CSV table of C-alpha atoms in Angstrom, one decimal:
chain,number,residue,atom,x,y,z
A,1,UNK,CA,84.1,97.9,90.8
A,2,UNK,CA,83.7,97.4,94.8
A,3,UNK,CA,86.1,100.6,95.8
A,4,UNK,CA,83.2,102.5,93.9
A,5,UNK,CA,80.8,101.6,96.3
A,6,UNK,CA,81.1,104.0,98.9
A,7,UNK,CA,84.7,106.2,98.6
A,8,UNK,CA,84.3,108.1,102.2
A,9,UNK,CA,84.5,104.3,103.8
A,10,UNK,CA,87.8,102.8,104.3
A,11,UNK,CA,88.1,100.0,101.8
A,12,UNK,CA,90.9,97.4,101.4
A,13,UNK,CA,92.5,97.9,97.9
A,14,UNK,CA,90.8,96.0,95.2
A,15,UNK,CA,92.7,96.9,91.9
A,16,UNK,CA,90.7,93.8,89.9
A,17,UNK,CA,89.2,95.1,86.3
A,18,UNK,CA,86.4,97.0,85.9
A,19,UNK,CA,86.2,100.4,83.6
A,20,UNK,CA,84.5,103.2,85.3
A,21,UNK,CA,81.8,103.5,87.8
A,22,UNK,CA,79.1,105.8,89.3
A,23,UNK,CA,76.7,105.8,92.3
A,24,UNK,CA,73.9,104.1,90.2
A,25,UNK,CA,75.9,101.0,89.0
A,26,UNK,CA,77.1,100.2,92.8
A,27,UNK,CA,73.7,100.8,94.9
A,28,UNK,CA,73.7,96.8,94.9
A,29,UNK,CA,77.3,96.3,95.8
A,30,UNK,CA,77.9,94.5,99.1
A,31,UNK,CA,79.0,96.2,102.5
A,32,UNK,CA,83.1,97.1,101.3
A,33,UNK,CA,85.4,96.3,103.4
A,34,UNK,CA,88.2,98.4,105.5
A,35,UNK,CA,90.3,100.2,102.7
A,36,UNK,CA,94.1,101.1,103.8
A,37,UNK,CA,93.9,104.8,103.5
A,38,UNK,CA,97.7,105.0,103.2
A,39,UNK,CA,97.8,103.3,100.1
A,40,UNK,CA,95.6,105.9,98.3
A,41,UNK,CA,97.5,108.9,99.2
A,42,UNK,CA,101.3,107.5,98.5
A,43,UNK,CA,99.3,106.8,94.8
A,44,UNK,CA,98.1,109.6,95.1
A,45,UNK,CA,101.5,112.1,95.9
A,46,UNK,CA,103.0,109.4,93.1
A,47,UNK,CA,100.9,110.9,90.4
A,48,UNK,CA,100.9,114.4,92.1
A,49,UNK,CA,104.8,114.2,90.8
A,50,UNK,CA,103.7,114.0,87.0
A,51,UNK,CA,101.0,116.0,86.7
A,52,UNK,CA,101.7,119.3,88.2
A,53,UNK,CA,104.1,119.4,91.0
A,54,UNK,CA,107.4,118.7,88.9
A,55,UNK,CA,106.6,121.5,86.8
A,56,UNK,CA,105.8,123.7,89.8
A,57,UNK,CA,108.9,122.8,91.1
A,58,UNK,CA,110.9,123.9,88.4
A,59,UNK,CA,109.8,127.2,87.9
A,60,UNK,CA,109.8,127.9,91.6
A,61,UNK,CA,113.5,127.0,91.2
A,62,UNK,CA,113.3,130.2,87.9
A,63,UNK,CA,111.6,132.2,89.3
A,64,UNK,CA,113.7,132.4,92.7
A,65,UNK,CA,116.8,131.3,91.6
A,66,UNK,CA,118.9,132.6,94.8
A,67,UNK,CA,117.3,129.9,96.9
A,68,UNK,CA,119.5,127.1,97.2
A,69,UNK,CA,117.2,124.7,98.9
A,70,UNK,CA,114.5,125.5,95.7
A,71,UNK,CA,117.4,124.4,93.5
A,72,UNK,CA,118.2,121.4,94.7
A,73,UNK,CA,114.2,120.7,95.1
A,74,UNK,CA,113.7,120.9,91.2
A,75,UNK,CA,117.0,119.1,90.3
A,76,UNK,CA,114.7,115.9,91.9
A,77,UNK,CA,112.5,116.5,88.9
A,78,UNK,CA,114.8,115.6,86.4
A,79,UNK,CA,115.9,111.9,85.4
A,80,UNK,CA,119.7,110.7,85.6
A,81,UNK,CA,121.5,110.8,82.8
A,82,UNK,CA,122.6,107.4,82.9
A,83,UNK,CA,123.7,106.5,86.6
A,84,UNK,CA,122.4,106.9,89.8
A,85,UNK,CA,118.7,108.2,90.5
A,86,UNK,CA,116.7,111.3,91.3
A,87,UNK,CA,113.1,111.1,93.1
A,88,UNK,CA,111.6,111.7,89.3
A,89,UNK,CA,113.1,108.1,88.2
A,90,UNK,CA,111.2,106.6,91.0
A,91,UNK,CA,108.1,108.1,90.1
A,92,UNK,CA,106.8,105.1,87.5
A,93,UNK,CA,108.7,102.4,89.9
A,94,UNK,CA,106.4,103.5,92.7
A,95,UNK,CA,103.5,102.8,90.8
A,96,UNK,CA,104.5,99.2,90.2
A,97,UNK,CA,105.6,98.9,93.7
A,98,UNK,CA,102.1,100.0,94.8
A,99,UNK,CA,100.4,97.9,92.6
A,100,UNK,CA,102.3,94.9,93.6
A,101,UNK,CA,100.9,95.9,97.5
A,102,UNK,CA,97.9,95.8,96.3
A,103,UNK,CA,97.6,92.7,95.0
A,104,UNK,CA,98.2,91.8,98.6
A,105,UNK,CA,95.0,92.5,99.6
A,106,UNK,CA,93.3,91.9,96.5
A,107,UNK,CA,94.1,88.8,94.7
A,108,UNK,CA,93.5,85.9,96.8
A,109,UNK,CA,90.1,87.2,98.8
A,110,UNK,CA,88.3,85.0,96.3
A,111,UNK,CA,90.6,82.0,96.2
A,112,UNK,CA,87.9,79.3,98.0
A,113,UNK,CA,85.2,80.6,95.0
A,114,UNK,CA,84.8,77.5,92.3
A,115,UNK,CA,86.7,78.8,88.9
A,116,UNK,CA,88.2,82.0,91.5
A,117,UNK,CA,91.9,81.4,90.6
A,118,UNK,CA,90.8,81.5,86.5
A,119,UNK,CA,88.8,84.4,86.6
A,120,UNK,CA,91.3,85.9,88.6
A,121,UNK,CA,93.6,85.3,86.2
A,122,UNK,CA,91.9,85.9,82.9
A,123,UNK,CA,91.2,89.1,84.9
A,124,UNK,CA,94.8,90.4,85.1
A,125,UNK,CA,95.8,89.8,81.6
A,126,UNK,CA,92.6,91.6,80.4
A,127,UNK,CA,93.8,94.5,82.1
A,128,UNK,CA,97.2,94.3,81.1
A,129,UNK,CA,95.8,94.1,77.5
A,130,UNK,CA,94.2,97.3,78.2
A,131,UNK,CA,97.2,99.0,79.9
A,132,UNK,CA,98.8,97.9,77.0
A,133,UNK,CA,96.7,99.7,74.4
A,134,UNK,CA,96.3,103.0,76.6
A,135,UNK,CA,100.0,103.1,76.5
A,136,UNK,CA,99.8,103.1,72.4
A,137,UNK,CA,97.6,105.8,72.8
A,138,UNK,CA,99.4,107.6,75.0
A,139,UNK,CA,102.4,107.1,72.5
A,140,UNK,CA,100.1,108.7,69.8
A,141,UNK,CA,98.6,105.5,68.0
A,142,UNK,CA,95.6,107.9,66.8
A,143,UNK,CA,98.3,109.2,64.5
A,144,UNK,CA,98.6,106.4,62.3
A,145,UNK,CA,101.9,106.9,61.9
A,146,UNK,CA,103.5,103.0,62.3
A,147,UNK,CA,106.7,104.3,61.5
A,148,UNK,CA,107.2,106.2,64.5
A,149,UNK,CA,105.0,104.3,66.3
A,150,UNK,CA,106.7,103.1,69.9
A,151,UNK,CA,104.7,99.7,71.1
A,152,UNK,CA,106.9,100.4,74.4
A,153,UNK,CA,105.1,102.5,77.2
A,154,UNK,CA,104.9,103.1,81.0
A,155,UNK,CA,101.4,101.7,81.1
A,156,UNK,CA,102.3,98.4,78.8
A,157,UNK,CA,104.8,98.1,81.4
A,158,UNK,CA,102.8,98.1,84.9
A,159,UNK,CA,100.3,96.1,83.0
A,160,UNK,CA,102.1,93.2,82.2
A,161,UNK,CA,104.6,92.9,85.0
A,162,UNK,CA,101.6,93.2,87.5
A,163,UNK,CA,99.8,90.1,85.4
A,164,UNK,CA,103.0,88.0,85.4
A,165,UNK,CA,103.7,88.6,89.0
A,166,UNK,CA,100.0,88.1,89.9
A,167,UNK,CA,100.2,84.9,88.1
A,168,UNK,CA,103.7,83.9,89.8
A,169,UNK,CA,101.4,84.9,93.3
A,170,UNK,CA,99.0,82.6,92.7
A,171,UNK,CA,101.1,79.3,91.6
A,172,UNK,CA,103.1,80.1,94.7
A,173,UNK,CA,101.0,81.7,97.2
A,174,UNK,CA,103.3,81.8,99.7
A,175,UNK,CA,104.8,85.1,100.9
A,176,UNK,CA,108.1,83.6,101.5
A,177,UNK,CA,107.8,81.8,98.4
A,178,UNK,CA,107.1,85.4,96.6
A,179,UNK,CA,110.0,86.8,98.1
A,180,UNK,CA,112.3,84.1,97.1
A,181,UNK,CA,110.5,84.7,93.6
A,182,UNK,CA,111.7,88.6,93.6
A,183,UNK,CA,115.6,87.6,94.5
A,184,UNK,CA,115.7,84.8,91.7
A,185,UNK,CA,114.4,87.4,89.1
A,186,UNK,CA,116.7,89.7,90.4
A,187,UNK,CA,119.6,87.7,90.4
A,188,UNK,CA,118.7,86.3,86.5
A,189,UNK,CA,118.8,89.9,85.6
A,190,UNK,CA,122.0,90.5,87.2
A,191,UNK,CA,123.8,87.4,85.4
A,192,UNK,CA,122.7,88.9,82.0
A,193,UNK,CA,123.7,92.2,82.6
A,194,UNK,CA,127.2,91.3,84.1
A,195,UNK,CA,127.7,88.6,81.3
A,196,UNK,CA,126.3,90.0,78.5
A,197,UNK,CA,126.9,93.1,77.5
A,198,UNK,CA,127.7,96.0,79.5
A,199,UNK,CA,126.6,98.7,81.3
A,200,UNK,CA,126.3,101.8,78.1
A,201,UNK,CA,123.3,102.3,76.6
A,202,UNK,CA,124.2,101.1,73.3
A,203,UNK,CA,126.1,98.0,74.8
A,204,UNK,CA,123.7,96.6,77.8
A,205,UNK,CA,121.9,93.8,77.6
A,206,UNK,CA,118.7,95.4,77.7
A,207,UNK,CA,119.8,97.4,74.3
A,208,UNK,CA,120.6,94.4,72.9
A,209,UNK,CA,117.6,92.2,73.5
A,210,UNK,CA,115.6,95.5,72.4
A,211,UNK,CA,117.0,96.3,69.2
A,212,UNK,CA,116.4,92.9,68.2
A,213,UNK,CA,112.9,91.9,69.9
A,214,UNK,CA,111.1,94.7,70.5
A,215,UNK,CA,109.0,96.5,67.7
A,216,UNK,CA,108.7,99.9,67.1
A,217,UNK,CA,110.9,102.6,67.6
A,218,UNK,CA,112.8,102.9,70.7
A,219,UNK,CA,112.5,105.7,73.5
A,220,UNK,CA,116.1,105.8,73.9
A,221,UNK,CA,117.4,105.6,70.7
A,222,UNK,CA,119.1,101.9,70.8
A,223,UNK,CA,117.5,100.8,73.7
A,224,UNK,CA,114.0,101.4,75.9
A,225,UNK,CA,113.5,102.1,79.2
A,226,UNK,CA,110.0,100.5,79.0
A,227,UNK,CA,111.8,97.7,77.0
A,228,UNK,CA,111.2,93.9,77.3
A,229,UNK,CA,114.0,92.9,80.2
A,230,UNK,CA,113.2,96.0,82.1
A,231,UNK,CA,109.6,94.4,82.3
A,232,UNK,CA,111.2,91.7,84.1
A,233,UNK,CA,113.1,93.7,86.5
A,234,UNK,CA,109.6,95.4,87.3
A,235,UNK,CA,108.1,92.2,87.6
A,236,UNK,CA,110.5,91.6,90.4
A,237,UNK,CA,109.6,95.0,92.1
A,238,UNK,CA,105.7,94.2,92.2
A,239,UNK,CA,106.8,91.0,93.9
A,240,UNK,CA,108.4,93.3,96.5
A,241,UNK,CA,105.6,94.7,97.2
A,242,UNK,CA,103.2,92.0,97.1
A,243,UNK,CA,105.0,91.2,100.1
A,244,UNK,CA,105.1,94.2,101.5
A,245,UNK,CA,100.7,94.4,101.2
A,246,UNK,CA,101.2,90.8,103.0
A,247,UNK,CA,103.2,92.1,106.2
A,248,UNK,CA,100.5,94.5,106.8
A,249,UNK,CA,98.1,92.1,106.4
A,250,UNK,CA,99.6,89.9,109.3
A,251,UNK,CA,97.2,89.8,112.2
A,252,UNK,CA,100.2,88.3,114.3
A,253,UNK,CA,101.7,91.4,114.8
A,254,UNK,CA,100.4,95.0,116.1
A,255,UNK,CA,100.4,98.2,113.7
A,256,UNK,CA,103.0,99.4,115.4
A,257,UNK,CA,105.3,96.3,114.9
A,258,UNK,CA,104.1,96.1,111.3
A,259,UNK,CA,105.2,99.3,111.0
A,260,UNK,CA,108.9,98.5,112.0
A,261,UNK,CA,109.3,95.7,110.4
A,262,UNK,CA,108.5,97.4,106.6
A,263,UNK,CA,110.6,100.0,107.3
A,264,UNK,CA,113.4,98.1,108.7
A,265,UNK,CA,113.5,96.0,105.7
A,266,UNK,CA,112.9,99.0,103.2
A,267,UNK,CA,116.1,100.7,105.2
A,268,UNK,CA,118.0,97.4,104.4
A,269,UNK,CA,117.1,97.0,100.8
A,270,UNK,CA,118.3,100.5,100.1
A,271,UNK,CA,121.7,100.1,102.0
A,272,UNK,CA,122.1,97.3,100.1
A,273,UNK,CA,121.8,98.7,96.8
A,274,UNK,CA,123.6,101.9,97.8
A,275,UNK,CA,126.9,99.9,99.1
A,276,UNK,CA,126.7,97.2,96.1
A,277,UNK,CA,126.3,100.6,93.5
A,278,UNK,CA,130.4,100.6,93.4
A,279,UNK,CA,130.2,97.5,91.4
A,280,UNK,CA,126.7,97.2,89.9
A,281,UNK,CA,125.8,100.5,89.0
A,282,UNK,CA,122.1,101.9,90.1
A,283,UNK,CA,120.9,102.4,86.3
A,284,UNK,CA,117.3,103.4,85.8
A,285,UNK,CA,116.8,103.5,82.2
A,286,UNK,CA,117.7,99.6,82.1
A,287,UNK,CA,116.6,98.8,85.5
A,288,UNK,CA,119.3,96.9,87.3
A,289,UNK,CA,118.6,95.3,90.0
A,290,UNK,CA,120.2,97.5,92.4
A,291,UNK,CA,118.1,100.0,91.1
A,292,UNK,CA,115.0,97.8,91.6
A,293,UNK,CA,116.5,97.0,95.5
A,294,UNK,CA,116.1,100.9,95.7
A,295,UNK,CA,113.1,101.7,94.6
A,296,UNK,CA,111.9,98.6,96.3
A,297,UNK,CA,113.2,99.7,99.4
A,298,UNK,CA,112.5,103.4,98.8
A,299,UNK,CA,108.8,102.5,98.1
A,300,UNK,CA,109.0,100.4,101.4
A,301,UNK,CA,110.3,103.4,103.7
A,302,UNK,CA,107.3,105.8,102.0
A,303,UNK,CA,104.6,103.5,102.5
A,304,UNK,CA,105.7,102.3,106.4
A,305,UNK,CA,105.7,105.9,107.0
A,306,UNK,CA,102.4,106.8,105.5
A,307,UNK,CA,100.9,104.2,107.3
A,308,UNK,CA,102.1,105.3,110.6
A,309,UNK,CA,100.7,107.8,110.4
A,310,UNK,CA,97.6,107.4,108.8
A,311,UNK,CA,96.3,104.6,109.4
A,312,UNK,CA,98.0,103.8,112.9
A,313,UNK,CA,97.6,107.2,114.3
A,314,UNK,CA,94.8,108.1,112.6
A,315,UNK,CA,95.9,111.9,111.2
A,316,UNK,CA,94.2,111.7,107.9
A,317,UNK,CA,93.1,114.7,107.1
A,318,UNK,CA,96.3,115.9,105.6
A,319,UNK,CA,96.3,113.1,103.3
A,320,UNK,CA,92.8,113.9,101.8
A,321,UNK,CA,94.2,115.7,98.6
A,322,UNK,CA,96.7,112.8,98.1
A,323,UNK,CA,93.6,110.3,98.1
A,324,UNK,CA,91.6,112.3,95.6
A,325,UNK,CA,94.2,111.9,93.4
A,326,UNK,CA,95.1,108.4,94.4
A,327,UNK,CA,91.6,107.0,93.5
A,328,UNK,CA,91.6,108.3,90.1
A,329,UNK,CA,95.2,108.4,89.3
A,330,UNK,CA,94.8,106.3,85.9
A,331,UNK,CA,92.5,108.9,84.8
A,332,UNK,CA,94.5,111.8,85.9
A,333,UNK,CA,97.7,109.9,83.7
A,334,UNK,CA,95.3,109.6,80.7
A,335,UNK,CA,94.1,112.9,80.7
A,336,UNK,CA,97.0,115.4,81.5
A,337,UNK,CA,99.3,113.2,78.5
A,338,UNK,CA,96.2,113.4,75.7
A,339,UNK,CA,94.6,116.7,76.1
A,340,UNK,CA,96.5,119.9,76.5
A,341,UNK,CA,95.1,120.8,79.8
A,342,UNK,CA,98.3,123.7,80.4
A,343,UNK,CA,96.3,125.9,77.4
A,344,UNK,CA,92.9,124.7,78.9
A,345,UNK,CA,94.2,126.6,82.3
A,346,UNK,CA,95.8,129.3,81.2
A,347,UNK,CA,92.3,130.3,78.9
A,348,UNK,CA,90.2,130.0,82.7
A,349,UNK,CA,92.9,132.1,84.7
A,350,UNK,CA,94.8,134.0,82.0
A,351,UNK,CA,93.1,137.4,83.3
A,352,UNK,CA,94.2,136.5,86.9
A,353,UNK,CA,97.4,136.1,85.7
A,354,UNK,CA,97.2,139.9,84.3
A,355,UNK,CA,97.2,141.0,87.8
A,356,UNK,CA,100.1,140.0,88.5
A,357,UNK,CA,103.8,141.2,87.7
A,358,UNK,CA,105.1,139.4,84.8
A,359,UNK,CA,107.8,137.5,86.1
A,360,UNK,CA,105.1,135.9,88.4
A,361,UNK,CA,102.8,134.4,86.1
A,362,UNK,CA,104.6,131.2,85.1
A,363,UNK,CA,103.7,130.0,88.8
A,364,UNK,CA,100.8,130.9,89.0
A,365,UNK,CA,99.7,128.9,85.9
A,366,UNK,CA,102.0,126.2,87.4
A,367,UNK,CA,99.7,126.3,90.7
A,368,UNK,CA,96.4,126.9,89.2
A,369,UNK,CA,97.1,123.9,86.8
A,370,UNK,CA,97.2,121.6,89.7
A,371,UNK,CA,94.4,122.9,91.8
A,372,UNK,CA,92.2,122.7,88.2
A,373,UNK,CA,93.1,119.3,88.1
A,374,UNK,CA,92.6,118.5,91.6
A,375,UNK,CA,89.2,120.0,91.5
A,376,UNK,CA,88.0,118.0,88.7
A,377,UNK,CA,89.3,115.0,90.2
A,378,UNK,CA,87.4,116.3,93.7
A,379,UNK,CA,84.2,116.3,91.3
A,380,UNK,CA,84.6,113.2,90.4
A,381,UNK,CA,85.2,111.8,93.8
A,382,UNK,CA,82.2,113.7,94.9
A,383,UNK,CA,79.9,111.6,92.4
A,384,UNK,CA,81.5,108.7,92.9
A,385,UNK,CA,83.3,108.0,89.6
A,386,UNK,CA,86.3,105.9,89.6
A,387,UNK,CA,88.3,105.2,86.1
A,388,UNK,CA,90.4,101.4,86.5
A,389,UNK,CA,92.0,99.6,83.7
């Protein structure tokens, strides 16, 4: 895995295969390339949202409960109900967004190499595979429990809409022709849901199609959020942001030009969405595609701003805890969901907590679990050991 080689370098993204890596497997790997520093840390304060900071949030919001602004903070750490969305149910979104940018820089770098566009592709649906079977474990398949077994799962999900829309990349190629890709999808998806169906979780579309094709038991009771048509919405998100990876990789334009032209277009995609919402309702939990043009145009707005400022003007330094994170973010997910790492914490810090008044000592653990976590992740950096589907 190239991004192995040497961390401290700035790499372009290379999210191909590979399993995990350390300094004596890479001592041979070619000179890497400049890596968009930007990209790590927005993957990087993605994941931060799951495995630490959401629970911070929230008993920040107990512990000082007269503090509006605290409030309102840890209300963004909760999914919608039904309609409308919170910064939690763009969390997952993000990440397919992200990896969809990626593949900008990623996927074609090979394409004049004889056998390149196979490879590339057996070398998407290989990791999808595996995304697909970390999400079973994830989902408890250790317990060997096929009754309550759910085949559904966040990873299964990035997985295989990243190797569907890398595969739709490299028949078409094209940016505009990616693009034009995303709206089709998007409009498909809003046909079936306005046509068939409704827009309740029992009635939709996506509850239909999932109650009769998809196997296992069902997150949310007679439908999935992870279920098989909200794959195709997310297919249509990474799509987004493959072009998204591909206007910062145009060398016609300056940084600065770059910069407004993602951001002008992420502005647009949310208006969009937020003045159709009236009549097509922004529905995480089946993905509509007004929820898609959100988080599409959410995760636009982020990552324009995140490059301006570290990767145009340079101030990085800030976003160094973000990037540990970011580089190991699949490990991070793996670990914090199969091992209880809250009771690993509070055994290394409980007589710190002693010290302090009761009432405290649900932060602290909330704050220690995420600099624990960020430390191991630091080690890991350190040695140069990076875990990739």
């Amino acid at each position: 895995m190239k991004d192995a080689a040497l961390p401290d370098s700035l790499q372009l993204p290379d999210d191909t295969p590979g399993s995990m890596t350390s300094p004596e497997a890479t001592d041979a790997a070619p000179e890497p390339k400049r890596r968009l520093q930007s990209l790590d840390a927005l993957r990087g304060l993605d994941m931060l949202c799951i495995v630490g900071l959401d629970s911070l949030a929230r008993i920040l919001a107990q512990t000082f409960p007269e503090q509006a602004s605290l409030q309102t903070f840890s209300e963004q750490f909760g999914h919608k109900a039904w309609e409308g969305f919170a910064l939690y149910d763009l969390v997952f979104p993000l990440f397919v967004f992200i990896a969809g940018v990626s593949m900008a820089f990623s996927l074609l770098k090979k394409s004049g190499e004889p056998g390149a566009w196979w490879k590339t592709l057996l070398h998407l649906y290989k990791r999808a595979i595996v995304l697909i079977l970390l999400g079973c474990l994830v989902n408890g398949a250790l317990s060997w429990n096929p009754e309550n077994m759910r085949f559904a799962s966040v990873l299964g999900l990035i997985g295989i809409s990243c190797a569907v829309s890398g595969t739709i990349i490299l028949l078409v190629r094209k940016t505009a022709a990616v693009a034009a890709a995303a709206l089709l999808i998007l409009g498909g998806i809003a046909y079936l849901q306005f046509n068939f169906g409704d827009f309740t979780p029992e009635g939709s579309i996506n509850a239909i199609i999932d109650r009769s094709w998809l196997p296992g038991i069902l997150h949310g009771g007679g439908y999935d959020p992870e279920g098989l048509l909200c794959i195709v919405s997310a297919i249509a998100l990474a799509l987004l942001g493959y072009t998204t990876g591909a206007a910062l990789k145009y060398k016609e334009c300056t940084p600065l030009m770059r910069f407004g032209f993602i951001f002008l277009c992420g502005a647009a995609l949310l208006s969009i969405s937020l003045v159709t919402a009236e009549y097509y309702p922004i529905i995480k939990r089946i993905w509509t595609s007004t929820f898609v043009l959100a988080a599409g145009g959410i995760g636009m707005l982020l990552l324009a701003l995140f490059y301006l400022v570290i990767d145009v003007w340079n101030l990085r330094a800030w976003s160094f805890p973000l990037k540990v994170i970011g580089m190991n973010a699949l490990f991070a997910y793996i670990l914090t969901s199969l091992i209880d790492f809250g009771t690993l914490n509070e055994r290394i810090f409980s007589g710190c907590a002693e010290l302090l008044e009761p009432d405290y000592a649900p932060l602290f653990f909330a704050a220690s679990y995420i600099i624990l976590l960020w430390l191991l992740l630091f080690g890991m950096y350190r040695q140069r050991i990076f875990v990739k589907a």
